[in-house]
mmCIF file of C-alpha atoms and ligand atoms in Angstrom:
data_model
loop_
_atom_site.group_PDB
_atom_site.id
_atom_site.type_symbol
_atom_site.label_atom_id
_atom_site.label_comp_id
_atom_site.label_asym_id
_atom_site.label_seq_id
_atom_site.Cartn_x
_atom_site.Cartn_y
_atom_site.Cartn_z
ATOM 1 C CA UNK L 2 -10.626 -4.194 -18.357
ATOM 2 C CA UNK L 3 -7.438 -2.884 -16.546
ATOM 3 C CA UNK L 4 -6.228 -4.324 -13.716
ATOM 4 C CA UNK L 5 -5.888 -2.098 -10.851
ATOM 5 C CA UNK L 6 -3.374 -3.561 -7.627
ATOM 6 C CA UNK L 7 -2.326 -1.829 -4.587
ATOM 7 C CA UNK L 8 -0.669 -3.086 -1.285
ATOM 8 C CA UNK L 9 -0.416 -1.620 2.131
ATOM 9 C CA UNK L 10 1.575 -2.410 5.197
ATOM 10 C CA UNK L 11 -0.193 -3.324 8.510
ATOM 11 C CA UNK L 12 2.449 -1.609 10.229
ATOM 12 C CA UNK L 13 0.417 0.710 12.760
ATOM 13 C CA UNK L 14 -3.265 2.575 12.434
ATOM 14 C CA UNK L 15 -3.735 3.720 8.901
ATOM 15 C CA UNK L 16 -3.552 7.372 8.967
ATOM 16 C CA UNK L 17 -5.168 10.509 6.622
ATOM 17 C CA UNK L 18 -1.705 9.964 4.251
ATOM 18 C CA UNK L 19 -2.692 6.487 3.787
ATOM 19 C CA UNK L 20 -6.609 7.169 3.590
ATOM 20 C CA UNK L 21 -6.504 10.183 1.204
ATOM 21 C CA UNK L 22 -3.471 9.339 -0.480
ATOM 22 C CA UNK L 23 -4.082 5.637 -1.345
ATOM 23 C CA UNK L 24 -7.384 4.225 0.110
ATOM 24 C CA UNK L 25 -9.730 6.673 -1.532
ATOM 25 C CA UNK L 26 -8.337 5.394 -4.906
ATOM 26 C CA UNK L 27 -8.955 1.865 -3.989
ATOM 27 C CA UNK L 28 -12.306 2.770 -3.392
ATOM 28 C CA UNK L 29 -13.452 4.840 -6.133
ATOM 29 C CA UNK L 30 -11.175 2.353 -8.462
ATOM 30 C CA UNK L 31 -12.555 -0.519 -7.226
ATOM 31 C CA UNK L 32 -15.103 -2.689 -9.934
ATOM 32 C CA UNK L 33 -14.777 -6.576 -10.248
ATOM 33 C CA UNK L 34 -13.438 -9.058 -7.936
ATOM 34 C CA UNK L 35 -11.311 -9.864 -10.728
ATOM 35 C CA UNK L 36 -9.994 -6.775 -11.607
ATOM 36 C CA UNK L 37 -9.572 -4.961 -8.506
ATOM 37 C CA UNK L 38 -6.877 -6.722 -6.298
ATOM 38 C CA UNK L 39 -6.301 -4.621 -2.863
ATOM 39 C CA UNK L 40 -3.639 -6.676 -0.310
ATOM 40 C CA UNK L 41 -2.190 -5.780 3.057
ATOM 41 C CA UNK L 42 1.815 -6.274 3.041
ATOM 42 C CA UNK L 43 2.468 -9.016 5.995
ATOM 43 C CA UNK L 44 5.196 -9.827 4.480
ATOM 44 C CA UNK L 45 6.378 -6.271 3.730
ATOM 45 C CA UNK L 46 5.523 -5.154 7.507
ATOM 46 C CA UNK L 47 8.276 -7.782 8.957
ATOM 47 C CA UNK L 48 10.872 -5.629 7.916
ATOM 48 C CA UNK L 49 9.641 -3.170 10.851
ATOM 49 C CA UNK L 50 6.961 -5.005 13.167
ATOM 50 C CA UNK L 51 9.100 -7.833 14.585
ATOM 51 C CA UNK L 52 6.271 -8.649 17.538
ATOM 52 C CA UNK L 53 4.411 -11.262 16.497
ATOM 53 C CA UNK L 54 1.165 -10.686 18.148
ATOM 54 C CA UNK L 55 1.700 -6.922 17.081
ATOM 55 C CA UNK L 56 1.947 -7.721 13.409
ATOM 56 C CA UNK L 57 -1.415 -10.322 13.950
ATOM 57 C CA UNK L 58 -3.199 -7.648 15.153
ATOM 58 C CA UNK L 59 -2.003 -5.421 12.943
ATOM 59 C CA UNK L 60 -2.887 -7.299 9.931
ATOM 60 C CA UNK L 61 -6.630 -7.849 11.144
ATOM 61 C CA UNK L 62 -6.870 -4.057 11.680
ATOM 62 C CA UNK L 63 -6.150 -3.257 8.661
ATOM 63 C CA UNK L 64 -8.718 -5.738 6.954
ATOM 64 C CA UNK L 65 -11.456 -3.897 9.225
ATOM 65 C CA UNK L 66 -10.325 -0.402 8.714
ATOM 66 C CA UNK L 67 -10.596 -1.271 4.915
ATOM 67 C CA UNK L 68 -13.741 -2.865 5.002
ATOM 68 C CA UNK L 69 -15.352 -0.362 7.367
ATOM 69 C CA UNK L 70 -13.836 2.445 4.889
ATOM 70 C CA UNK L 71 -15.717 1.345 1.952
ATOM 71 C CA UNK L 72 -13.818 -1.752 -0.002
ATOM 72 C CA UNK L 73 -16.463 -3.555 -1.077
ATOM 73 C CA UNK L 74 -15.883 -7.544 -1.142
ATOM 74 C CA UNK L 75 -18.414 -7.591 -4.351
ATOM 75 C CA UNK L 76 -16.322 -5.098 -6.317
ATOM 76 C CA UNK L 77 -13.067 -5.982 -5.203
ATOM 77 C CA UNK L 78 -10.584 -8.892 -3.910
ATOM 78 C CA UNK L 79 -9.012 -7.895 -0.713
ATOM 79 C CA UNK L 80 -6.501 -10.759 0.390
ATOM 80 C CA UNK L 81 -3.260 -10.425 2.452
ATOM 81 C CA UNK L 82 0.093 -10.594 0.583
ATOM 82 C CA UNK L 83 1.630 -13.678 2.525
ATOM 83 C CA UNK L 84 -1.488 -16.147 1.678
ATOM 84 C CA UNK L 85 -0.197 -15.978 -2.136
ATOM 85 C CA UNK L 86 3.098 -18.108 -2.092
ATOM 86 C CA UNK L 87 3.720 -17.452 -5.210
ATOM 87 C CA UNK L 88 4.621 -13.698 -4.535
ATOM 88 C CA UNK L 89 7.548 -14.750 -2.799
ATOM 89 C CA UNK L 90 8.739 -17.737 -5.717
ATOM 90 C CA UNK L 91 8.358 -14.710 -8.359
ATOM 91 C CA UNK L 92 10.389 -12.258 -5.893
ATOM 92 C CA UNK L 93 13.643 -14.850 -6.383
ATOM 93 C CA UNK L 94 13.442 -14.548 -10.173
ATOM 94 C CA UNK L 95 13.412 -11.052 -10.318
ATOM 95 C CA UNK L 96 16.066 -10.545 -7.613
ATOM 96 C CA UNK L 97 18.275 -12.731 -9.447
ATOM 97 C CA UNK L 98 18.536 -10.106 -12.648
ATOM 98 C CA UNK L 99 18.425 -7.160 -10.388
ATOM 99 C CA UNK L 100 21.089 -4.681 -10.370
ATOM 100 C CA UNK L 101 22.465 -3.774 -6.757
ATOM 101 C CA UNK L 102 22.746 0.069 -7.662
ATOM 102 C CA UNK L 103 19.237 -0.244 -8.682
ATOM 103 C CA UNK L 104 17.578 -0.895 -4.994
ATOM 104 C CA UNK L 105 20.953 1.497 -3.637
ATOM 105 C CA UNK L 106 19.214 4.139 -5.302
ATOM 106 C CA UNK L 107 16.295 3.516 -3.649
ATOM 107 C CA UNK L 108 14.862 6.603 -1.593
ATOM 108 C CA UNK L 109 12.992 4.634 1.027
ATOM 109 C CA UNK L 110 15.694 2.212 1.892
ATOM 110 C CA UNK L 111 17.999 5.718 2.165
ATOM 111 C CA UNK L 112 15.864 7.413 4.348
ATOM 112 C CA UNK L 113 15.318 3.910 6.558
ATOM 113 C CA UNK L 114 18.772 3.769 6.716
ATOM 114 C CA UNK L 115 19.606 7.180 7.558
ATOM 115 C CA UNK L 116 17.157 7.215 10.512
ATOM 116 C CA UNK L 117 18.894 4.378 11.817
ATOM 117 C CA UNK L 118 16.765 1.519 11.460
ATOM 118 C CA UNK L 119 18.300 -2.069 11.062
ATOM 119 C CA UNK L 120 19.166 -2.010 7.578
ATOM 120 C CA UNK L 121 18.713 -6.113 6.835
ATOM 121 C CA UNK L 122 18.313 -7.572 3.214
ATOM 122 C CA UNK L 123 14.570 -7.568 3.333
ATOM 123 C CA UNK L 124 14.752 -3.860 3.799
ATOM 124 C CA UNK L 125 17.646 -3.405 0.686
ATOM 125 C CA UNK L 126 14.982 -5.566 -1.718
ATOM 126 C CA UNK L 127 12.282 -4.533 -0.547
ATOM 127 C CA UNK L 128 11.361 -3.075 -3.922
ATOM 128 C CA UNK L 129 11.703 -6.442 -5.595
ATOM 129 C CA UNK L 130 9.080 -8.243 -3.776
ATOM 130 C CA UNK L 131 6.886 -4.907 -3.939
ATOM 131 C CA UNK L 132 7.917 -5.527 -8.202
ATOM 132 C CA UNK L 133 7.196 -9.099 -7.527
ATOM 133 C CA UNK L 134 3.428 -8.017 -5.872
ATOM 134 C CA UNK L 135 2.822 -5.548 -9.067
ATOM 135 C CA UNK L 136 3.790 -7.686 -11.740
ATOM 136 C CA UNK L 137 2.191 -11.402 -10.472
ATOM 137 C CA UNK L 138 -0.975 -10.121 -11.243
ATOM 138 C CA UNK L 139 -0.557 -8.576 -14.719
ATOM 139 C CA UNK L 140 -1.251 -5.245 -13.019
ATOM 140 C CA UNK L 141 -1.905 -1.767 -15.410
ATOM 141 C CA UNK L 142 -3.008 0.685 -12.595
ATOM 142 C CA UNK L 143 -1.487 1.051 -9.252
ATOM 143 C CA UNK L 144 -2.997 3.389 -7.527
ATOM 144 C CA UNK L 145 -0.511 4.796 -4.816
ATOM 145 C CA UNK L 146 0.325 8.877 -3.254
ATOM 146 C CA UNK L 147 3.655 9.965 -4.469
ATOM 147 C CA UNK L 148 6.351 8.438 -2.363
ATOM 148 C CA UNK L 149 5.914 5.183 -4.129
ATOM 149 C CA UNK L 150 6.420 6.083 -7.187
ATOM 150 C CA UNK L 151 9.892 5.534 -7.144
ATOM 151 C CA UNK L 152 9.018 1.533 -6.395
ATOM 152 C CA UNK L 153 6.873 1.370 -9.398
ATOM 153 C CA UNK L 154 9.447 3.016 -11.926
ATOM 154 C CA UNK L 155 11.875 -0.270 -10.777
ATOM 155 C CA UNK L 156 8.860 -2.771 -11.266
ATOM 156 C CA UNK L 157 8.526 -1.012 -15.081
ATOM 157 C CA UNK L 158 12.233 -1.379 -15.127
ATOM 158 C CA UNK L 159 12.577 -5.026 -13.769
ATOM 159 C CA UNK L 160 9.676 -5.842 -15.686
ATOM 160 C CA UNK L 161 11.352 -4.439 -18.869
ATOM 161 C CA UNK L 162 14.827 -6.067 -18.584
ATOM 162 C CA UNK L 163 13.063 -9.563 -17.884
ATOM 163 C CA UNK L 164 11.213 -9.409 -20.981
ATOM 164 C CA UNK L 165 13.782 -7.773 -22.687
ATOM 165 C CA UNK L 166 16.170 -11.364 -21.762
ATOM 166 C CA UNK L 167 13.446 -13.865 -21.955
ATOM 167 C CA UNK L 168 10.822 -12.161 -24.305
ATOM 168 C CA UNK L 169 7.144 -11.005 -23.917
ATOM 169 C CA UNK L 170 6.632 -11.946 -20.137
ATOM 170 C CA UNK L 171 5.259 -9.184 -17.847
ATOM 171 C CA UNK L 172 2.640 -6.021 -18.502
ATOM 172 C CA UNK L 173 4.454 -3.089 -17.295
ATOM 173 C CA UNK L 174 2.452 -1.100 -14.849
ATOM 174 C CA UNK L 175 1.854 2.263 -14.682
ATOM 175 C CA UNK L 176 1.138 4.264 -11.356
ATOM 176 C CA UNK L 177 -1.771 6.390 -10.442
ATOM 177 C CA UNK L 178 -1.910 9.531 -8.070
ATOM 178 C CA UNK L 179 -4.314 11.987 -7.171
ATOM 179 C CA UNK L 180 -3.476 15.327 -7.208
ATOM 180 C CA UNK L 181 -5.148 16.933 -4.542
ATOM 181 C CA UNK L 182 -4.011 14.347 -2.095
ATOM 182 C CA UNK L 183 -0.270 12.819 -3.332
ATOM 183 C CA UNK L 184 1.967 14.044 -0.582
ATOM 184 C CA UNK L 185 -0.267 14.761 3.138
ATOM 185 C CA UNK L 186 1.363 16.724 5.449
ATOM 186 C CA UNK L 187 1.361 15.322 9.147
ATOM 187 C CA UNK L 188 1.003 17.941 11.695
ATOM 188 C CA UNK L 189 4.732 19.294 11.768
ATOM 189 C CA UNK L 190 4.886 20.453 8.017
ATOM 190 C CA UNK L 191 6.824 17.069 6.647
ATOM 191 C CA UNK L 192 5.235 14.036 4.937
ATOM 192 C CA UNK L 193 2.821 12.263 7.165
ATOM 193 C CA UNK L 194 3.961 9.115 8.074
ATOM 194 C CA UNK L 195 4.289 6.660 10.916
ATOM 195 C CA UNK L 196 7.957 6.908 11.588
ATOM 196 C CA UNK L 197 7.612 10.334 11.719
ATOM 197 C CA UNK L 198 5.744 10.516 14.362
ATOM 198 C CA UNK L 199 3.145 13.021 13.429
ATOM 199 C CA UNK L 200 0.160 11.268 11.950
ATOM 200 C CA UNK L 201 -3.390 11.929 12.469
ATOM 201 C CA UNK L 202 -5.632 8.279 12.841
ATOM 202 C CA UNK L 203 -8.810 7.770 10.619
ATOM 203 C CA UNK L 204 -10.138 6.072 13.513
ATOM 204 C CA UNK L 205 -8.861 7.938 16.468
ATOM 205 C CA UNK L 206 -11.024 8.231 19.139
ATOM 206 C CA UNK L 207 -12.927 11.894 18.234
ATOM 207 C CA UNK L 208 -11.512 13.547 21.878
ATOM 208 C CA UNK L 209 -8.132 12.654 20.919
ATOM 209 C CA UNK L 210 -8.322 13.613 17.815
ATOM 210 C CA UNK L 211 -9.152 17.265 18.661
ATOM 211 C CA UNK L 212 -6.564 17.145 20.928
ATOM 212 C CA UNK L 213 -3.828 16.106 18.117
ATOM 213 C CA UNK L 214 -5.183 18.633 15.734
ATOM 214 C CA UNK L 215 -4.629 21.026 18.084
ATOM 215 C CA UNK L 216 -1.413 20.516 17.893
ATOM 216 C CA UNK L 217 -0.724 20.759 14.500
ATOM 217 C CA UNK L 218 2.592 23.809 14.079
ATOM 218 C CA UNK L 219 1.719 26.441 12.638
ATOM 219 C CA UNK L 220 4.054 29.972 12.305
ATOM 220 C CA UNK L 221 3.791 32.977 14.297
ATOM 221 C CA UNK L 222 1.762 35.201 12.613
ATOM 222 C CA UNK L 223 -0.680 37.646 14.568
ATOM 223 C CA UNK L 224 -4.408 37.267 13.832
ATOM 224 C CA UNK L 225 -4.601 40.437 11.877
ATOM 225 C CA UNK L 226 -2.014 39.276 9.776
ATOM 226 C CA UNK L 227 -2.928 38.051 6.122
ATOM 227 C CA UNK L 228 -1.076 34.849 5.086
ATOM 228 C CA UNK L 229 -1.551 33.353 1.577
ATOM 229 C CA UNK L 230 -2.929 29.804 1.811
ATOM 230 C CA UNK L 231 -1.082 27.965 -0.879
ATOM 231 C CA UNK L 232 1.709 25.844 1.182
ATOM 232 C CA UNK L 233 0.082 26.145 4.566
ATOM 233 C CA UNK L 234 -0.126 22.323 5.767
ATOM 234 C CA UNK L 235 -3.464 23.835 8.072
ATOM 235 C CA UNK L 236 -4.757 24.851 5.013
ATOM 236 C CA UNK L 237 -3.943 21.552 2.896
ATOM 237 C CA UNK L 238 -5.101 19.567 5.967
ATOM 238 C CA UNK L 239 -8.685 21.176 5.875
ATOM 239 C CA UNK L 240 -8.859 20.808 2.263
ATOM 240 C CA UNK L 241 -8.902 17.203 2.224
ATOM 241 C CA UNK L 242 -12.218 17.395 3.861
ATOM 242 C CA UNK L 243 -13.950 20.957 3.336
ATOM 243 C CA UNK L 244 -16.188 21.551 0.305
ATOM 244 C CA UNK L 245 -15.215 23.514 -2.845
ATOM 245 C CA UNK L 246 -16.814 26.814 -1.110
ATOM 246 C CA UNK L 247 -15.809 25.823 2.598
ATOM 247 C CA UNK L 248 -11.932 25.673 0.891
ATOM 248 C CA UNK L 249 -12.510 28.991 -0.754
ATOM 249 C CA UNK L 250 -14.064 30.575 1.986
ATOM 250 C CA UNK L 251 -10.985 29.656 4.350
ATOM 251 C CA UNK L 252 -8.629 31.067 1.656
ATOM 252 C CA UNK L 253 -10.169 34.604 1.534
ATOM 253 C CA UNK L 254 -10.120 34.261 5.416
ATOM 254 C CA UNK L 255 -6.367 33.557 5.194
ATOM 255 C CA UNK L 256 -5.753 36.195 2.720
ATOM 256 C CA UNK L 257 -7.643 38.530 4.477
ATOM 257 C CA UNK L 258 -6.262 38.149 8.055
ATOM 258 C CA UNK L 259 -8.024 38.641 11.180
ATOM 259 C CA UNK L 260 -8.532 35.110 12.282
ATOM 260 C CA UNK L 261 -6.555 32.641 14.563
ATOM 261 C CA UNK L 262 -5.233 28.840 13.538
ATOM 262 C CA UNK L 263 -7.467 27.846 16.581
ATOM 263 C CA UNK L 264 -10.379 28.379 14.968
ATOM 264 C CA UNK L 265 -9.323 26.619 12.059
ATOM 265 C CA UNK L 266 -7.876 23.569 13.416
ATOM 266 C CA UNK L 267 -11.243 23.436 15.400
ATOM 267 C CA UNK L 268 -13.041 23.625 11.975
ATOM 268 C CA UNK L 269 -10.660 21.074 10.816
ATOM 269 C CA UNK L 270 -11.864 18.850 13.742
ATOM 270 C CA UNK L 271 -15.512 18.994 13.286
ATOM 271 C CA UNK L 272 -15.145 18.454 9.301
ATOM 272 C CA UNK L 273 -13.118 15.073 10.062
ATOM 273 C CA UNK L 274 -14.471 13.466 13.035
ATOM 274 C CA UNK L 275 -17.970 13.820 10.848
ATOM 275 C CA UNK L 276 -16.127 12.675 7.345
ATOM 276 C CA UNK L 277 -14.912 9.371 9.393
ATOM 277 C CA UNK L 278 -18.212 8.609 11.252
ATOM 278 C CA UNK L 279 -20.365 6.396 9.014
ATOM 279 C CA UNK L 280 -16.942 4.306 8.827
ATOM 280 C CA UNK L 281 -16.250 4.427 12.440
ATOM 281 C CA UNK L 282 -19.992 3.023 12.806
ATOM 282 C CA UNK L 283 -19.578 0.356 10.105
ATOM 283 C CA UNK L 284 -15.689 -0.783 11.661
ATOM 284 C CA UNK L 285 -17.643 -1.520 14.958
ATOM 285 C CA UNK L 286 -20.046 -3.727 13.463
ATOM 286 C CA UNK L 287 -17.375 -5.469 11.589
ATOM 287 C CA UNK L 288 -15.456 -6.096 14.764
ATOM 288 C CA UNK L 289 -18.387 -8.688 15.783
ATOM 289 C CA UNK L 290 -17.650 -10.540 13.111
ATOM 290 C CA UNK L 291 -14.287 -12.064 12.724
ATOM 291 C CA UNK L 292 -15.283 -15.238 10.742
ATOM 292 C CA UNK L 293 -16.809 -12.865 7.938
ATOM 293 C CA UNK L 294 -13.821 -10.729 7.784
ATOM 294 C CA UNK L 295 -11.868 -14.124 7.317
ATOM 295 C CA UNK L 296 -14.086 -15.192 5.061
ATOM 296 C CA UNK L 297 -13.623 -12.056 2.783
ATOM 297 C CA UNK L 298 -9.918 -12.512 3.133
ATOM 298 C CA UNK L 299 -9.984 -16.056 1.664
ATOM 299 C CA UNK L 300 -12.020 -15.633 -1.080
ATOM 300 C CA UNK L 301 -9.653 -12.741 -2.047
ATOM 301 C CA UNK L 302 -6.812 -15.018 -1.832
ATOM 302 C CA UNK L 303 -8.563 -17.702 -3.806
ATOM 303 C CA UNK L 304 -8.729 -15.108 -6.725
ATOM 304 C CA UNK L 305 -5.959 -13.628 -6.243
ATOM 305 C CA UNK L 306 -3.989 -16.818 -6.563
ATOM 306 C CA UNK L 307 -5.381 -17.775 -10.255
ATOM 307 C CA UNK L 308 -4.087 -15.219 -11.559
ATOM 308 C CA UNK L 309 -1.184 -15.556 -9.468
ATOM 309 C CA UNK L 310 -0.020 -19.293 -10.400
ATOM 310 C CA UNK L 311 -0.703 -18.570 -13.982
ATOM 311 C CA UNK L 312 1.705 -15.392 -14.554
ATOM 312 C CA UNK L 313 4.226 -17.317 -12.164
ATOM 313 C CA UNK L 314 3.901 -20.728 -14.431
ATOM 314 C CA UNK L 315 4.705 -17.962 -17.598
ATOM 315 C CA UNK L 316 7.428 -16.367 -15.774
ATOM 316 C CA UNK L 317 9.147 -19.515 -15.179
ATOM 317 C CA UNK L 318 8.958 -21.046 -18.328
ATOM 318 C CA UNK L 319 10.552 -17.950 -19.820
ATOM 319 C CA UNK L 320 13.582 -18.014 -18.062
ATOM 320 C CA UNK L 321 13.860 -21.423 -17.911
ATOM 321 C CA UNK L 322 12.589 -22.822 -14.593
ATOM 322 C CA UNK L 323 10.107 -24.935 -15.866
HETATM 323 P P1 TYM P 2 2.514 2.173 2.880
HETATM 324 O O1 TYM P 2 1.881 1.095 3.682
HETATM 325 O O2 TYM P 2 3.651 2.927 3.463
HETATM 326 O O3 TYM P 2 1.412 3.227 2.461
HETATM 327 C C1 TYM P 2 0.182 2.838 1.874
HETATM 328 C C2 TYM P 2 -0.257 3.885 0.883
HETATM 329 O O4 TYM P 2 -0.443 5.151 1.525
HETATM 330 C C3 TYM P 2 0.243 6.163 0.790
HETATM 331 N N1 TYM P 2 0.707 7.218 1.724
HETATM 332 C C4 TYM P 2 0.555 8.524 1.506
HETATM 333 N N2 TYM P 2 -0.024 9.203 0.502
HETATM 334 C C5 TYM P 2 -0.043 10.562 0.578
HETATM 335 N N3 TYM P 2 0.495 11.261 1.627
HETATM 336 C C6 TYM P 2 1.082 10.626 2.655
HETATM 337 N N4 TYM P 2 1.574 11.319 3.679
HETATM 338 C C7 TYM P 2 1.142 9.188 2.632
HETATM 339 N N5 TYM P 2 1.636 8.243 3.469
HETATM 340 C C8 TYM P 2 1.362 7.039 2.901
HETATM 341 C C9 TYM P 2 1.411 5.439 0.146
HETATM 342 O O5 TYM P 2 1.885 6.143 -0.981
HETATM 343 C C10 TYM P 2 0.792 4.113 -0.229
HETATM 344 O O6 TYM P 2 0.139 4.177 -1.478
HETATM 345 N N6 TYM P 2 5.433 -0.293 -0.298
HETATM 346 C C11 TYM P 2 4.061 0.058 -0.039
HETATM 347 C C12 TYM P 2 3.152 -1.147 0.126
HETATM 348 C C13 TYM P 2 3.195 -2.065 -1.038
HETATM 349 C C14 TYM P 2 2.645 -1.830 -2.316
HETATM 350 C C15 TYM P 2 2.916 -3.004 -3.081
HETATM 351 C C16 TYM P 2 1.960 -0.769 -2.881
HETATM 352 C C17 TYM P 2 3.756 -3.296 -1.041
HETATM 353 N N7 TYM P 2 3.601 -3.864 -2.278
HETATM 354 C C18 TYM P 2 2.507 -3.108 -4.417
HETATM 355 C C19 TYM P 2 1.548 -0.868 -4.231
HETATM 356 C C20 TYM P 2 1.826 -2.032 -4.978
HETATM 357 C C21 TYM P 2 4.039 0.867 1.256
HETATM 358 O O7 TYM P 2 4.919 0.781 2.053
HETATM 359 O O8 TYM P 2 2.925 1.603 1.443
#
C-alpha cells in the first residue's frame, strides 16, 4: 500500500484553495490509519503567526475544520507536525547537505520576500523541514494543488543526493494534483491565498459569504455581450461546485450573452453555502467536544511517530549519527 502524506499550515481559516485544492484529496485518498498520514504545520505556521494564542487557536481550528470536512480518524492519522520530534532531528540532517542556491531558488521564499515579509532562516529552509515532513514517513503520494510542487521536486532532490552519499535511505515521493482544482482563483483573478487577501472561507458565516462573492471582479462587459468561459475566474469559481450540466449550462449562457455576473455570483452563492452545510453542521458538534478532538490528535501522533523513529533511526545510521 502507498503511503499518502500531506501537511497544512494553521495559519488563518482554510479557504476553497486549500479545500478543493488539497483537502478533497485527503479525503477521497484517505484508507488506513497507517497509510494515510494528514498533519497541520505548527511548526511551519511560526514563520508567519508569531501570536501565541493566535497560532493555539489556529491549530485547533484546523483539526475541527478537518474533521468536520470529512477526515475520518478510522481511515486516516491526523496528528500535528510539532508532536513528532523527530521531524525536526531529520530536518538538521538534511539541511546539512543542502545546497544554498537550492532553497534561493525557491518560489515561495521569493515571493515572501518580495512582499516584504521578515525574511528569517526558518522562512529560507522552509523547504527542508517540509522535505524533512515528506520523507520521515517513507511517503509515495503527496497530495498537494500546484504551488507546492516546487517543495516536493527539492524533497525528490534532497532525498536523492542523501542516498546517493550514504546509500539506499529515503523513498522518493512523488506529488499528486487534481486537475480541475490545482490553482483556485480568489476573487481578484490571482491565486487564492491568505496573504493575498482575497480568499473565500469554507466556513464563513453564509450572509458574509454572499456578501464576499459579490465581490468577486469581474470585466466590463454588457449583459448582451457573449464572453467565452474558459479563463473566467467566475466561471472556474462555480465550477468547483456546479454539476457536469449546471457547468455546461453556464457556459452556453456565457457564450451566448444576455446575462449579468450578478446572477451568477448569486448562483455561485447558493451552490456553496449548500456544498459546505452538512460540514458546517458536523464542525459545530465537534466544537463540544474538545477532549475527542485531542484524543484523535494523539492517537495520530502515536502512529505517526513509529514510523517516524524508525526512518529517523535509518537515516542516522546512514550518515553516521548513530
Ligand atoms: P498551505 O497551508 O499553504 O496550503 C495547504 C494546501 O492547500 C493548497 N492550496 C491551493 N490549492 C489550489 N489553489 C489554491 N489557491 C490553493 N491555496 C492553497 C496547497 O497547495 C496545499 O496543498 N508547505 C505547505 C504545508 C506543508 C506540507 C508539508 C504539504 C508543510 N509540510 C509536507 C505537503 C507535505 C503549505 O504551506 O501549504
Amino acid at each position: 500500500m502507498p503511503r499518502i502524506l500531506s501537511g497544512i499550515q494553521p495559519t488563518g481559516r482554510f479557504h476553497w484553495g486549500n479545500y478543493f485544492g488539497a483537502i478533497r484529496q485527503y479525503i477521497d485518498l484517505q484508507d488506513k490509519p497507517e497509510t494515510a498520514f494528514y498533519f497541520i504545520a505548527d511548526l511551519h505556521a511560526l514563520t508567519t503567526v508569531r501570536t501565541p494564542a493566535e497560532l493555539r487557536g489556529y491549530t485547533l481550528d484546523a483539526a475541527l475544520d478537518l474533521l468536520a470536512l470529512g477526515l475520518d480518524p478510522n481511515r486516516a492519522s491526523l496528528f500535528l507536525q510539532s508532536d513528532v520530534p523527530e521531524v525536526a532531528q531529520l530536518c538538521w540532517l538534511l539541511l546539512s547537505g543542502t545546497p544554498m542556491g537550492l532553497l534561493e531558488r525557491c518560489v515561495s521564499y521569493k515571493d515572501k520576500k518580495a512582499r516584504g515579509l521578515r525574511a528569517d532562516a526558518g522562512l529560507f529552509t522552509y523547504p527542508v523541514l517540509m522535505a524533512a515532513d515528506i520523507l520521515i514517513y517513507d511517503s509515495d503520494i503527496v497530495p498537494v494543488g500546484e504551488d507546492q510542487v516546487q517543495h516536493i521536486e527539492v524533497a525528490r532532490d534532497l532525498a536523492g543526493s542523501f542516498n546517493h552519499e550514504f546509500g539506499e535511505t529515503f523513498v522518493l515521493p512523488k506529488e499528486k494534483i487534481l486537475d480541475s482544482s490545482a490553482r483556485v482563483p480568489g476573487i481578484d483573478g490571482q491565486k487564492m491565498s491568505k496573504s493575498y487577501g482575497n480568499t473565500l472561507a469554507v466556513f464563513e458565516d453564509p450572509k458574509a459569504l454572499r456578501k464576499q462573492i459579490m465581490r468577486i471582479v469581474t470585466d466590463s462587459r454588457l449583459p448582451e455581450q457573449s464572453k467565452p468561459p474558459e479563463g473566467d475566474h467566475l466561471f472556474e469559481l462555480y465550477s468547483l461546485f456546479g454539476s457536469d450540466e449546471q457547468c455546461q449550462t453556464l457556459a452556453a449562457t456565457y457564450r451566448r450573452g444576455g446575462f449579468g455576473y450578478g446572477d451568477v455570483k448569486k448562483s455561485l452563492a447558493d451552490l456553496a453555502v449548500e456544498f459546505f452545510a452538512a460540514a458546517r453542521q458536523r464542525r459545530e458538534e465537534l466544537v463540544a467536544h474538545p477532549e475527542r478532538v485531542r484524543e484523535i490528535l494523539g492517537d495520530g501522533a502515536a502512529t505517526a511517530r513509529k514510523k517516524a523513529a524508525e526512518v529517523l533511526l535509518r537515516a542516522q545510521k546512514a550518515c553516521g549519527i548513530k
